[in-house]
Amino acid sequence: MAVVETEGLTKAYDTTIAVDDLTLQVEEGEVLGLLGPNGAGKTTTIRMLAGIIAPSAGRAWVAGLDPCRDPERLHEMIGVLPESPGFYGRLSAWRNLEYFAGFYTGLDVAGQVEKYLKAVRLWDQRDEKVGTFSKGMKQRLAIARALLHEPKVLFLDEPTAGLDPAAAREVRATIERLGREGRTILLSTHNLAEAELLCRRVAILQTRLLALDTSENLRQQVFRPETVVEMQHVGDLVLKAVRSLPYVENLQQEEDRLIVQLRSPETAQADLVDCIVKAGGKVRAVSQRIHSLEEVYFSLIAEEEGDNR
């Protein structure tokens, strides 16, 4: 069941289009990554879905609610981590969360504050002033703040931006735990390795939606399968023999490696190795080349920029 759904969602500022005709669905319990360069529309999309700004055209539904028509009820159903969360630096972590929890009716404030300070591993720092916290600690506290009222949907905007590796790892671990709990999460990030680790699917934006799928499916759509043959030495006889094979569609040499595109790799790979050996080649290893999400991302962005020239 779709918990977040958009249909032709568009946002324009004068003559500048920030988000163009966005249509997508996020299923219950899914972590969806929003990827794209600066100005691609990621933050604008989150702000529209959270009812902070109104779209210029199109519709959206979040947890069954229209963000434009019912923003107050929507805010009871969602949690938002903005790119730059603000806290009262002179107050303790406990007092900050206690204050923000007070905006929600019927909440066991003390119980929820304790629960989420422990969940983000800040319980031992509960009485320390937030002004003394590192940026990573503040990000984890901001996640706790977004969870206090047990929202159905979480919007996380660049949660690890500007963090050192250790702090980013802590924040990613928190998000990973939330995903395992079955939370529905929209995660906007520039960190492609982070998206591949945390997200079931990714949406690549460049104002408009360029692709939406799992990392594995996107790899298969963008890149042809490639067989990598590691050799002791690549000689001219081996190259000539491999190029003559009818099922070889492309061949590249990288030092002592052959990178081969085969028409039917499942059946042709064994014949390829046999051909190399008969031509006097000594094979050290054979594997399939796995393209990273980063390679997929830059290929799609480059294609889009080329189309717009």
PDB file of C-alpha atoms in Angstrom:
ATOM      1  CA  MET A   1       0.000   0.000   0.000  1.00  0.00           C
ATOM      2  CA  ALA A   2       1.340   3.431  -0.950  1.00  0.00           C
ATOM      3  CA  VAL A   3       1.838   5.726   2.044  1.00  0.00           C
ATOM      4  CA  VAL A   4       3.283   8.581  -0.014  1.00  0.00           C
ATOM      5  CA  GLU A   5       1.997   9.286  -3.502  1.00  0.00           C
ATOM      6  CA  THR A   6       2.474  12.158  -5.933  1.00  0.00           C
ATOM      7  CA  GLU A   7       0.764  12.837  -9.233  1.00  0.00           C
ATOM      8  CA  GLY A   8       2.255  15.461 -11.546  1.00  0.00           C
ATOM      9  CA  LEU A   9       3.676  17.360  -8.569  1.00  0.00           C
ATOM     10  CA  THR A  10       5.262  20.594  -9.799  1.00  0.00           C
ATOM     11  CA  LYS A  11       6.787  23.643  -8.145  1.00  0.00           C
ATOM     12  CA  ALA A  12       7.788  26.774 -10.046  1.00  0.00           C
ATOM     13  CA  TYR A  13       9.272  30.029  -8.804  1.00  0.00           C
ATOM     14  CA  ASP A  14       8.536  32.682 -11.429  1.00  0.00           C
ATOM     15  CA  THR A  15      10.195  31.214 -14.546  1.00  0.00           C
ATOM     16  CA  THR A  16      12.307  28.645 -12.655  1.00  0.00           C
ATOM     17  CA  ILE A  17      10.911  25.127 -12.314  1.00  0.00           C
ATOM     18  CA  ALA A  18      12.208  23.460  -9.144  1.00  0.00           C
ATOM     19  CA  VAL A  19      10.211  20.216  -9.454  1.00  0.00           C
ATOM     20  CA  ASP A  20       8.688  19.159 -12.752  1.00  0.00           C
ATOM     21  CA  ASP A  21       5.738  16.762 -13.045  1.00  0.00           C
ATOM     22  CA  LEU A  22       6.836  14.333 -10.316  1.00  0.00           C
ATOM     23  CA  THR A  23       4.838  11.112 -10.085  1.00  0.00           C
ATOM     24  CA  LEU A  24       5.900   8.379  -7.680  1.00  0.00           C
ATOM     25  CA  GLN A  25       4.705   6.070  -4.906  1.00  0.00           C
ATOM     26  CA  VAL A  26       6.388   5.053  -1.653  1.00  0.00           C
ATOM     27  CA  GLU A  27       5.143   1.836  -0.115  1.00  0.00           C
ATOM     28  CA  GLU A  28       4.494   1.310   3.585  1.00  0.00           C
ATOM     29  CA  GLY A  29       7.703   0.378   5.383  1.00  0.00           C
ATOM     30  CA  GLU A  30       9.925   1.420   2.469  1.00  0.00           C
ATOM     31  CA  VAL A  31      13.060   3.550   2.689  1.00  0.00           C
ATOM     32  CA  LEU A  32      13.222   5.554  -0.551  1.00  0.00           C
ATOM     33  CA  GLY A  33      16.284   7.622  -1.431  1.00  0.00           C
ATOM     34  CA  LEU A  34      15.948  10.966  -3.215  1.00  0.00           C
ATOM     35  CA  LEU A  35      19.158  11.548  -5.175  1.00  0.00           C
ATOM     36  CA  GLY A  36      20.253  14.431  -7.346  1.00  0.00           C
ATOM     37  CA  PRO A  37      22.679  17.354  -7.605  1.00  0.00           C
ATOM     38  CA  ASN A  38      22.143  20.677  -5.851  1.00  0.00           C
ATOM     39  CA  GLY A  39      19.038  22.342  -7.248  1.00  0.00           C
ATOM     40  CA  ALA A  40      17.554  19.052  -8.452  1.00  0.00           C
ATOM     41  CA  GLY A  41      14.378  19.496  -6.373  1.00  0.00           C
ATOM     42  CA  LYS A  42      14.977  17.102  -3.452  1.00  0.00           C
ATOM     43  CA  THR A  43      14.398  19.563  -0.624  1.00  0.00           C
ATOM     44  CA  THR A  44      11.545  21.244  -2.498  1.00  0.00           C
ATOM     45  CA  THR A  45       9.852  17.845  -2.888  1.00  0.00           C
ATOM     46  CA  ILE A  46      10.143  17.138   0.841  1.00  0.00           C
ATOM     47  CA  ARG A  47       8.821  20.596   1.713  1.00  0.00           C
ATOM     48  CA  MET A  48       5.763  20.071  -0.510  1.00  0.00           C
ATOM     49  CA  LEU A  49       5.093  16.610   0.917  1.00  0.00           C
ATOM     50  CA  ALA A  50       5.415  17.956   4.459  1.00  0.00           C
ATOM     51  CA  GLY A  51       2.883  20.717   3.802  1.00  0.00           C
ATOM     52  CA  ILE A  52       5.457  23.482   4.275  1.00  0.00           C
ATOM     53  CA  ILE A  53       5.029  24.927   0.779  1.00  0.00           C
ATOM     54  CA  ALA A  54       2.246  24.503  -1.750  1.00  0.00           C
ATOM     55  CA  PRO A  55       2.824  22.985  -5.199  1.00  0.00           C
ATOM     56  CA  SER A  56       2.219  25.016  -8.338  1.00  0.00           C
ATOM     57  CA  ALA A  57       0.458  22.046  -9.927  1.00  0.00           C
ATOM     58  CA  GLY A  58      -0.274  18.388  -9.271  1.00  0.00           C
ATOM     59  CA  ARG A  59      -1.344  16.532  -6.129  1.00  0.00           C
ATOM     60  CA  ALA A  60       0.216  14.643  -3.249  1.00  0.00           C
ATOM     61  CA  TRP A  61      -1.080  12.307  -0.559  1.00  0.00           C
ATOM     62  CA  VAL A  62       0.843  11.424   2.590  1.00  0.00           C
ATOM     63  CA  ALA A  63      -0.624   8.865   4.987  1.00  0.00           C
ATOM     64  CA  GLY A  64      -3.937   9.383   3.208  1.00  0.00           C
ATOM     65  CA  LEU A  65      -3.897  13.167   3.688  1.00  0.00           C
ATOM     66  CA  ASP A  66      -3.532  16.054   1.250  1.00  0.00           C
ATOM     67  CA  PRO A  67      -0.692  18.263   2.549  1.00  0.00           C
ATOM     68  CA  CYS A  68      -2.368  21.390   1.169  1.00  0.00           C
ATOM     69  CA  ARG A  69      -5.845  20.741   2.533  1.00  0.00           C
ATOM     70  CA  ASP A  70      -5.061  19.189   5.914  1.00  0.00           C
ATOM     71  CA  PRO A  71      -1.594  20.316   7.058  1.00  0.00           C
ATOM     72  CA  GLU A  72      -2.370  20.217  10.798  1.00  0.00           C
ATOM     73  CA  ARG A  73      -3.494  16.592  10.759  1.00  0.00           C
ATOM     74  CA  LEU A  74      -0.594  15.769   8.460  1.00  0.00           C
ATOM     75  CA  HIS A  75       1.933  17.122  10.956  1.00  0.00           C
ATOM     76  CA  GLU A  76       0.605  14.622  13.494  1.00  0.00           C
ATOM     77  CA  MET A  77       1.420  11.816  11.032  1.00  0.00           C
ATOM     78  CA  ILE A  78       4.898  12.815   9.840  1.00  0.00           C
ATOM     79  CA  GLY A  79       8.311  13.535  11.284  1.00  0.00           C
ATOM     80  CA  VAL A  80      10.701  15.909   9.527  1.00  0.00           C
ATOM     81  CA  LEU A  81      14.462  16.247   9.884  1.00  0.00           C
ATOM     82  CA  PRO A  82      15.381  19.484   8.050  1.00  0.00           C
ATOM     83  CA  GLU A  83      18.820  20.045   6.580  1.00  0.00           C
ATOM     84  CA  SER A  84      19.671  22.472   9.415  1.00  0.00           C
ATOM     85  CA  PRO A  85      17.687  21.551  12.547  1.00  0.00           C
ATOM     86  CA  GLY A  86      17.525  24.129  15.328  1.00  0.00           C
ATOM     87  CA  PHE A  87      17.632  23.604  19.101  1.00  0.00           C
ATOM     88  CA  TYR A  88      17.827  25.741  22.230  1.00  0.00           C
ATOM     89  CA  GLY A  89      21.526  25.565  22.975  1.00  0.00           C
ATOM     90  CA  ARG A  90      21.237  26.567  26.637  1.00  0.00           C
ATOM     91  CA  LEU A  91      18.751  23.811  27.394  1.00  0.00           C
ATOM     92  CA  SER A  92      19.606  20.166  27.969  1.00  0.00           C
ATOM     93  CA  ALA A  93      18.788  17.430  25.494  1.00  0.00           C
ATOM     94  CA  TRP A  94      15.971  16.305  27.785  1.00  0.00           C
ATOM     95  CA  ARG A  95      14.487  19.795  28.114  1.00  0.00           C
ATOM     96  CA  ASN A  96      14.661  20.380  24.350  1.00  0.00           C
ATOM     97  CA  LEU A  97      12.768  17.192  23.562  1.00  0.00           C
ATOM     98  CA  GLU A  98      10.329  17.839  26.412  1.00  0.00           C
ATOM     99  CA  TYR A  99       9.566  21.244  24.907  1.00  0.00           C
ATOM    100  CA  PHE A 100       8.984  19.930  21.373  1.00  0.00           C
ATOM    101  CA  ALA A 101       6.925  17.000  22.650  1.00  0.00           C
ATOM    102  CA  GLY A 102       4.575  19.510  24.218  1.00  0.00           C
ATOM    103  CA  PHE A 103       3.239  20.432  20.780  1.00  0.00           C
ATOM    104  CA  TYR A 104       1.464  17.066  20.564  1.00  0.00           C
ATOM    105  CA  THR A 105      -1.669  16.263  22.536  1.00  0.00           C
ATOM    106  CA  GLY A 106      -2.095  13.035  24.490  1.00  0.00           C
ATOM    107  CA  LEU A 107       1.627  12.215  24.454  1.00  0.00           C
ATOM    108  CA  ASP A 108       3.432  10.513  27.334  1.00  0.00           C
ATOM    109  CA  VAL A 109       6.112  13.165  27.212  1.00  0.00           C
ATOM    110  CA  ALA A 110       8.538  11.712  29.755  1.00  0.00           C
ATOM    111  CA  GLY A 111       8.156   8.209  28.366  1.00  0.00           C
ATOM    112  CA  GLN A 112       8.687   9.252  24.748  1.00  0.00           C
ATOM    113  CA  VAL A 113      11.645  11.499  25.542  1.00  0.00           C
ATOM    114  CA  GLU A 114      13.335   8.686  27.441  1.00  0.00           C
ATOM    115  CA  LYS A 115      12.535   6.146  24.698  1.00  0.00           C
ATOM    116  CA  TYR A 116      14.084   8.159  21.894  1.00  0.00           C
ATOM    117  CA  LEU A 117      17.044   9.538  23.785  1.00  0.00           C
ATOM    118  CA  LYS A 118      17.945   5.899  24.373  1.00  0.00           C
ATOM    119  CA  ALA A 119      17.126   4.966  20.760  1.00  0.00           C
ATOM    120  CA  VAL A 120      19.613   7.518  19.380  1.00  0.00           C
ATOM    121  CA  ARG A 121      22.166   6.705  22.105  1.00  0.00           C
ATOM    122  CA  LEU A 122      22.056  10.053  23.860  1.00  0.00           C
ATOM    123  CA  TRP A 123      20.563   8.909  27.164  1.00  0.00           C
ATOM    124  CA  ASP A 124      23.821   9.406  29.042  1.00  0.00           C
ATOM    125  CA  GLN A 125      23.986  12.984  27.722  1.00  0.00           C
ATOM    126  CA  ARG A 126      20.360  13.830  28.531  1.00  0.00           C
ATOM    127  CA  ASP A 127      21.246  16.533  31.092  1.00  0.00           C
ATOM    128  CA  GLU A 128      23.990  18.163  29.012  1.00  0.00           C
ATOM    129  CA  LYS A 129      23.353  21.455  27.229  1.00  0.00           C
ATOM    130  CA  VAL A 130      22.732  20.975  23.506  1.00  0.00           C
ATOM    131  CA  GLY A 131      25.021  23.910  22.768  1.00  0.00           C
ATOM    132  CA  THR A 132      27.926  21.688  23.781  1.00  0.00           C
ATOM    133  CA  PHE A 133      26.911  18.862  21.410  1.00  0.00           C
ATOM    134  CA  SER A 134      28.813  17.991  18.249  1.00  0.00           C
ATOM    135  CA  LYS A 135      26.974  18.259  14.930  1.00  0.00           C
ATOM    136  CA  GLY A 136      26.563  14.482  14.823  1.00  0.00           C
ATOM    137  CA  MET A 137      24.976  14.442  18.282  1.00  0.00           C
ATOM    138  CA  LYS A 138      22.620  17.252  17.232  1.00  0.00           C
ATOM    139  CA  GLN A 139      21.612  15.276  14.144  1.00  0.00           C
ATOM    140  CA  ARG A 140      20.775  12.237  16.270  1.00  0.00           C
ATOM    141  CA  LEU A 141      18.843  14.463  18.665  1.00  0.00           C
ATOM    142  CA  ALA A 142      16.954  15.900  15.692  1.00  0.00           C
ATOM    143  CA  ILE A 143      15.996  12.378  14.614  1.00  0.00           C
ATOM    144  CA  ALA A 144      14.725  11.738  18.146  1.00  0.00           C
ATOM    145  CA  ARG A 145      12.682  14.954  17.957  1.00  0.00           C
ATOM    146  CA  ALA A 146      11.141  13.839  14.658  1.00  0.00           C
ATOM    147  CA  LEU A 147      10.108  10.502  16.232  1.00  0.00           C
ATOM    148  CA  LEU A 148       8.608  11.684  19.524  1.00  0.00           C
ATOM    149  CA  HIS A 149       4.993  11.461  18.359  1.00  0.00           C
ATOM    150  CA  GLU A 150       5.461   8.096  16.573  1.00  0.00           C
ATOM    151  CA  PRO A 151       4.928   9.430  13.042  1.00  0.00           C
ATOM    152  CA  LYS A 152       3.868   7.133  10.235  1.00  0.00           C
ATOM    153  CA  VAL A 153       6.268   8.762   7.737  1.00  0.00           C
ATOM    154  CA  LEU A 154       9.732  10.283   8.160  1.00  0.00           C
ATOM    155  CA  PHE A 155      11.290  12.883   5.854  1.00  0.00           C
ATOM    156  CA  LEU A 156      15.068  13.111   6.343  1.00  0.00           C
ATOM    157  CA  ASP A 157      16.840  15.891   4.434  1.00  0.00           C
ATOM    158  CA  GLU A 158      20.613  15.347   4.149  1.00  0.00           C
ATOM    159  CA  PRO A 159      20.928  13.777   7.624  1.00  0.00           C
ATOM    160  CA  THR A 160      24.695  13.149   7.341  1.00  0.00           C
ATOM    161  CA  ALA A 161      25.731  16.309   5.479  1.00  0.00           C
ATOM    162  CA  GLY A 162      28.822  17.914   6.975  1.00  0.00           C
ATOM    163  CA  LEU A 163      29.416  15.157   9.532  1.00  0.00           C
ATOM    164  CA  ASP A 164      32.763  13.505  10.159  1.00  0.00           C
ATOM    165  CA  PRO A 165      32.926   9.785   9.232  1.00  0.00           C
ATOM    166  CA  ALA A 166      32.296   8.532  12.783  1.00  0.00           C
ATOM    167  CA  ALA A 167      29.278  10.809  13.330  1.00  0.00           C
ATOM    168  CA  ALA A 168      27.855   9.955   9.896  1.00  0.00           C
ATOM    169  CA  ARG A 169      28.182   6.273  10.698  1.00  0.00           C
ATOM    170  CA  GLU A 170      26.205   6.739  13.930  1.00  0.00           C
ATOM    171  CA  VAL A 171      23.428   8.599  12.101  1.00  0.00           C
ATOM    172  CA  ARG A 172      23.315   5.938   9.352  1.00  0.00           C
ATOM    173  CA  ALA A 173      23.074   3.215  11.998  1.00  0.00           C
ATOM    174  CA  THR A 174      20.095   5.033  13.526  1.00  0.00           C
ATOM    175  CA  ILE A 175      18.348   5.293  10.150  1.00  0.00           C
ATOM    176  CA  GLU A 176      19.102   1.636   9.438  1.00  0.00           C
ATOM    177  CA  ARG A 177      17.452   0.627  12.722  1.00  0.00           C
ATOM    178  CA  LEU A 178      14.392   2.730  11.876  1.00  0.00           C
ATOM    179  CA  GLY A 179      14.145   1.021   8.486  1.00  0.00           C
ATOM    180  CA  ARG A 180      14.262  -2.414  10.118  1.00  0.00           C
ATOM    181  CA  GLU A 181      11.406  -1.300  12.390  1.00  0.00           C
ATOM    182  CA  GLY A 182       9.245  -0.826   9.286  1.00  0.00           C
ATOM    183  CA  ARG A 183       9.165   2.973   9.211  1.00  0.00           C
ATOM    184  CA  THR A 184       8.341   4.640   5.902  1.00  0.00           C
ATOM    185  CA  ILE A 185      11.238   6.988   5.179  1.00  0.00           C
ATOM    186  CA  LEU A 186      12.096   9.454   2.414  1.00  0.00           C
ATOM    187  CA  LEU A 187      15.824  10.079   2.606  1.00  0.00           C
ATOM    188  CA  SER A 188      17.329  12.958   0.632  1.00  0.00           C
ATOM    189  CA  THR A 189      21.087  12.540   0.321  1.00  0.00           C
ATOM    190  CA  HIS A 190      24.135  13.327  -1.801  1.00  0.00           C
ATOM    191  CA  ASN A 191      25.887  10.262  -0.405  1.00  0.00           C
ATOM    192  CA  LEU A 192      25.344   7.542  -3.002  1.00  0.00           C
ATOM    193  CA  ALA A 193      26.985   4.798  -0.948  1.00  0.00           C
ATOM    194  CA  GLU A 194      24.668   5.751   1.910  1.00  0.00           C
ATOM    195  CA  ALA A 195      21.636   5.500  -0.355  1.00  0.00           C
ATOM    196  CA  GLU A 196      22.720   2.085  -1.629  1.00  0.00           C
ATOM    197  CA  LEU A 197      23.162   0.865   1.943  1.00  0.00           C
ATOM    198  CA  LEU A 198      19.931   2.207   3.419  1.00  0.00           C
ATOM    199  CA  CYS A 199      17.347   2.418   0.624  1.00  0.00           C
ATOM    200  CA  ARG A 200      15.252  -0.296  -1.002  1.00  0.00           C
ATOM    201  CA  ARG A 201      14.703   1.957  -4.030  1.00  0.00           C
ATOM    202  CA  VAL A 202      16.152   5.262  -5.185  1.00  0.00           C
ATOM    203  CA  ALA A 203      14.598   8.120  -7.140  1.00  0.00           C
ATOM    204  CA  ILE A 204      17.102  10.123  -9.200  1.00  0.00           C
ATOM    205  CA  LEU A 205      15.947  13.697  -9.771  1.00  0.00           C
ATOM    206  CA  GLN A 206      17.162  16.464 -12.032  1.00  0.00           C
ATOM    207  CA  THR A 207      14.105  18.687 -11.570  1.00  0.00           C
ATOM    208  CA  ARG A 208      12.156  15.871 -13.214  1.00  0.00           C
ATOM    209  CA  LEU A 209      12.273  12.188 -12.280  1.00  0.00           C
ATOM    210  CA  LEU A 210      15.008  10.433 -14.287  1.00  0.00           C
ATOM    211  CA  ALA A 211      14.760   6.966 -12.726  1.00  0.00           C
ATOM    212  CA  LEU A 212      13.011   5.120  -9.907  1.00  0.00           C
ATOM    213  CA  ASP A 213      13.944   1.550  -9.012  1.00  0.00           C
ATOM    214  CA  THR A 214      16.243  -0.619  -6.928  1.00  0.00           C
ATOM    215  CA  SER A 215      19.971  -0.088  -7.326  1.00  0.00           C
ATOM    216  CA  GLU A 216      20.316  -3.536  -8.897  1.00  0.00           C
ATOM    217  CA  ASN A 217      17.566  -2.956 -11.454  1.00  0.00           C
ATOM    218  CA  LEU A 218      19.010   0.446 -12.377  1.00  0.00           C
ATOM    219  CA  ARG A 219      22.423  -1.143 -12.918  1.00  0.00           C
ATOM    220  CA  GLN A 220      20.883  -3.638 -15.338  1.00  0.00           C
ATOM    221  CA  GLN A 221      18.948  -0.905 -17.166  1.00  0.00           C
ATOM    222  CA  VAL A 222      21.923   1.454 -17.589  1.00  0.00           C
ATOM    223  CA  PHE A 223      24.841  -0.934 -18.092  1.00  0.00           C
ATOM    224  CA  ARG A 224      25.217  -4.122 -20.087  1.00  0.00           C
ATOM    225  CA  PRO A 225      26.632  -7.122 -18.148  1.00  0.00           C
ATOM    226  CA  GLU A 226      30.430  -7.280 -18.382  1.00  0.00           C
ATOM    227  CA  THR A 227      32.732 -10.255 -17.797  1.00  0.00           C
ATOM    228  CA  VAL A 228      36.137  -9.395 -16.331  1.00  0.00           C
ATOM    229  CA  VAL A 229      38.964 -11.818 -17.130  1.00  0.00           C
ATOM    230  CA  GLU A 230      42.131 -11.360 -15.046  1.00  0.00           C
ATOM    231  CA  MET A 231      45.199 -12.732 -16.856  1.00  0.00           C
ATOM    232  CA  GLN A 232      48.933 -13.037 -16.333  1.00  0.00           C
ATOM    233  CA  HIS A 233      49.478 -11.293 -19.655  1.00  0.00           C
ATOM    234  CA  VAL A 234      47.243 -10.213 -22.530  1.00  0.00           C
ATOM    235  CA  GLY A 235      48.916 -11.034 -25.831  1.00  0.00           C
ATOM    236  CA  ASP A 236      47.982 -10.183 -29.413  1.00  0.00           C
ATOM    237  CA  LEU A 237      46.923 -13.766 -30.134  1.00  0.00           C
ATOM    238  CA  VAL A 238      44.459 -13.712 -27.245  1.00  0.00           C
ATOM    239  CA  LEU A 239      42.992 -10.374 -28.361  1.00  0.00           C
ATOM    240  CA  LYS A 240      42.610 -11.606 -31.947  1.00  0.00           C
ATOM    241  CA  ALA A 241      40.944 -14.839 -30.788  1.00  0.00           C
ATOM    242  CA  VAL A 242      38.476 -13.090 -28.480  1.00  0.00           C
ATOM    243  CA  ARG A 243      37.552 -10.464 -31.103  1.00  0.00           C
ATOM    244  CA  SER A 244      36.730 -13.249 -33.570  1.00  0.00           C
ATOM    245  CA  LEU A 245      34.091 -14.822 -31.302  1.00  0.00           C
ATOM    246  CA  PRO A 246      30.577 -14.180 -32.667  1.00  0.00           C
ATOM    247  CA  TYR A 247      29.040 -13.636 -29.226  1.00  0.00           C
ATOM    248  CA  VAL A 248      31.523 -10.904 -28.156  1.00  0.00           C
ATOM    249  CA  GLU A 249      29.796  -7.534 -28.512  1.00  0.00           C
ATOM    250  CA  ASN A 250      32.471  -5.328 -26.989  1.00  0.00           C
ATOM    251  CA  LEU A 251      36.032  -5.820 -25.783  1.00  0.00           C
ATOM    252  CA  GLN A 252      38.274  -3.544 -23.715  1.00  0.00           C
ATOM    253  CA  GLN A 253      41.746  -4.143 -22.345  1.00  0.00           C
ATOM    254  CA  GLU A 254      42.893  -2.630 -19.057  1.00  0.00           C
ATOM    255  CA  GLU A 255      46.507  -3.733 -18.548  1.00  0.00           C
ATOM    256  CA  ASP A 256      46.271  -7.479 -17.777  1.00  0.00           C
ATOM    257  CA  ARG A 257      42.464  -7.491 -17.690  1.00  0.00           C
ATOM    258  CA  LEU A 258      39.928  -8.079 -20.428  1.00  0.00           C
ATOM    259  CA  ILE A 259      36.473  -6.534 -20.003  1.00  0.00           C
ATOM    260  CA  VAL A 260      34.080  -8.309 -22.346  1.00  0.00           C
ATOM    261  CA  GLN A 261      30.406  -7.772 -23.152  1.00  0.00           C
ATOM    262  CA  LEU A 262      28.864 -11.107 -24.146  1.00  0.00           C
ATOM    263  CA  ARG A 263      25.587 -11.600 -25.938  1.00  0.00           C
ATOM    264  CA  SER A 264      24.584 -14.392 -23.520  1.00  0.00           C
ATOM    265  CA  PRO A 265      27.045 -14.324 -20.602  1.00  0.00           C
ATOM    266  CA  GLU A 266      25.395 -17.239 -18.787  1.00  0.00           C
ATOM    267  CA  THR A 267      26.220 -19.652 -21.623  1.00  0.00           C
ATOM    268  CA  ALA A 268      29.114 -17.920 -23.399  1.00  0.00           C
ATOM    269  CA  GLN A 269      31.443 -17.265 -20.455  1.00  0.00           C
ATOM    270  CA  ALA A 270      32.824 -20.819 -20.324  1.00  0.00           C
ATOM    271  CA  ASP A 271      33.463 -20.768 -24.094  1.00  0.00           C
ATOM    272  CA  LEU A 272      35.228 -17.405 -23.741  1.00  0.00           C
ATOM    273  CA  VAL A 273      37.646 -18.810 -21.154  1.00  0.00           C
ATOM    274  CA  ASP A 274      38.242 -21.910 -23.289  1.00  0.00           C
ATOM    275  CA  CYS A 275      39.056 -19.703 -26.298  1.00  0.00           C
ATOM    276  CA  ILE A 276      41.547 -17.641 -24.270  1.00  0.00           C
ATOM    277  CA  VAL A 277      43.321 -20.756 -22.982  1.00  0.00           C
ATOM    278  CA  LYS A 278      43.552 -22.277 -26.478  1.00  0.00           C
ATOM    279  CA  ALA A 279      45.109 -19.011 -27.698  1.00  0.00           C
ATOM    280  CA  GLY A 280      47.861 -19.403 -25.086  1.00  0.00           C
ATOM    281  CA  GLY A 281      46.432 -17.104 -22.419  1.00  0.00           C
ATOM    282  CA  LYS A 282      46.763 -17.873 -18.724  1.00  0.00           C
ATOM    283  CA  VAL A 283      43.578 -16.978 -16.825  1.00  0.00           C
ATOM    284  CA  ARG A 284      43.902 -16.007 -13.161  1.00  0.00           C
ATOM    285  CA  ALA A 285      40.279 -15.152 -12.341  1.00  0.00           C
ATOM    286  CA  VAL A 286      36.885 -14.542 -13.963  1.00  0.00           C
ATOM    287  CA  SER A 287      34.164 -12.343 -12.480  1.00  0.00           C
ATOM    288  CA  GLN A 288      31.203 -10.166 -13.345  1.00  0.00           C
ATOM    289  CA  ARG A 289      31.745  -6.420 -13.192  1.00  0.00           C
ATOM    290  CA  ILE A 290      29.364  -4.785 -10.718  1.00  0.00           C
ATOM    291  CA  HIS A 291      28.741  -1.113 -11.440  1.00  0.00           C
ATOM    292  CA  SER A 292      28.230   1.102  -8.411  1.00  0.00           C
ATOM    293  CA  LEU A 293      25.160   3.262  -7.851  1.00  0.00           C
ATOM    294  CA  GLU A 294      27.524   6.216  -8.297  1.00  0.00           C
ATOM    295  CA  GLU A 295      28.308   5.079 -11.861  1.00  0.00           C
ATOM    296  CA  VAL A 296      24.596   4.632 -12.598  1.00  0.00           C
ATOM    297  CA  TYR A 297      23.811   8.053 -11.137  1.00  0.00           C
ATOM    298  CA  PHE A 298      26.453   9.937 -13.140  1.00  0.00           C
ATOM    299  CA  SER A 299      25.490   8.118 -16.328  1.00  0.00           C
ATOM    300  CA  LEU A 300      21.847   9.191 -15.976  1.00  0.00           C
ATOM    301  CA  ILE A 301      22.740  12.766 -14.993  1.00  0.00           C
ATOM    302  CA  ALA A 302      25.171  13.067 -17.921  1.00  0.00           C
ATOM    303  CA  GLU A 303      22.536  11.732 -20.315  1.00  0.00           C
ATOM    304  CA  GLU A 304      19.987  14.242 -19.018  1.00  0.00           C
ATOM    305  CA  GLU A 305      22.415  17.169 -19.286  1.00  0.00           C
ATOM    306  CA  GLY A 306      23.341  16.070 -22.818  1.00  0.00           C
ATOM    307  CA  ASP A 307      19.667  15.974 -23.836  1.00  0.00           C
ATOM    308  CA  ASN A 308      19.149  19.525 -22.500  1.00  0.00           C
ATOM    309  CA  ARG A 309      22.029  21.105 -24.461  1.00  0.00           C
TER     310      ARG A 309
END
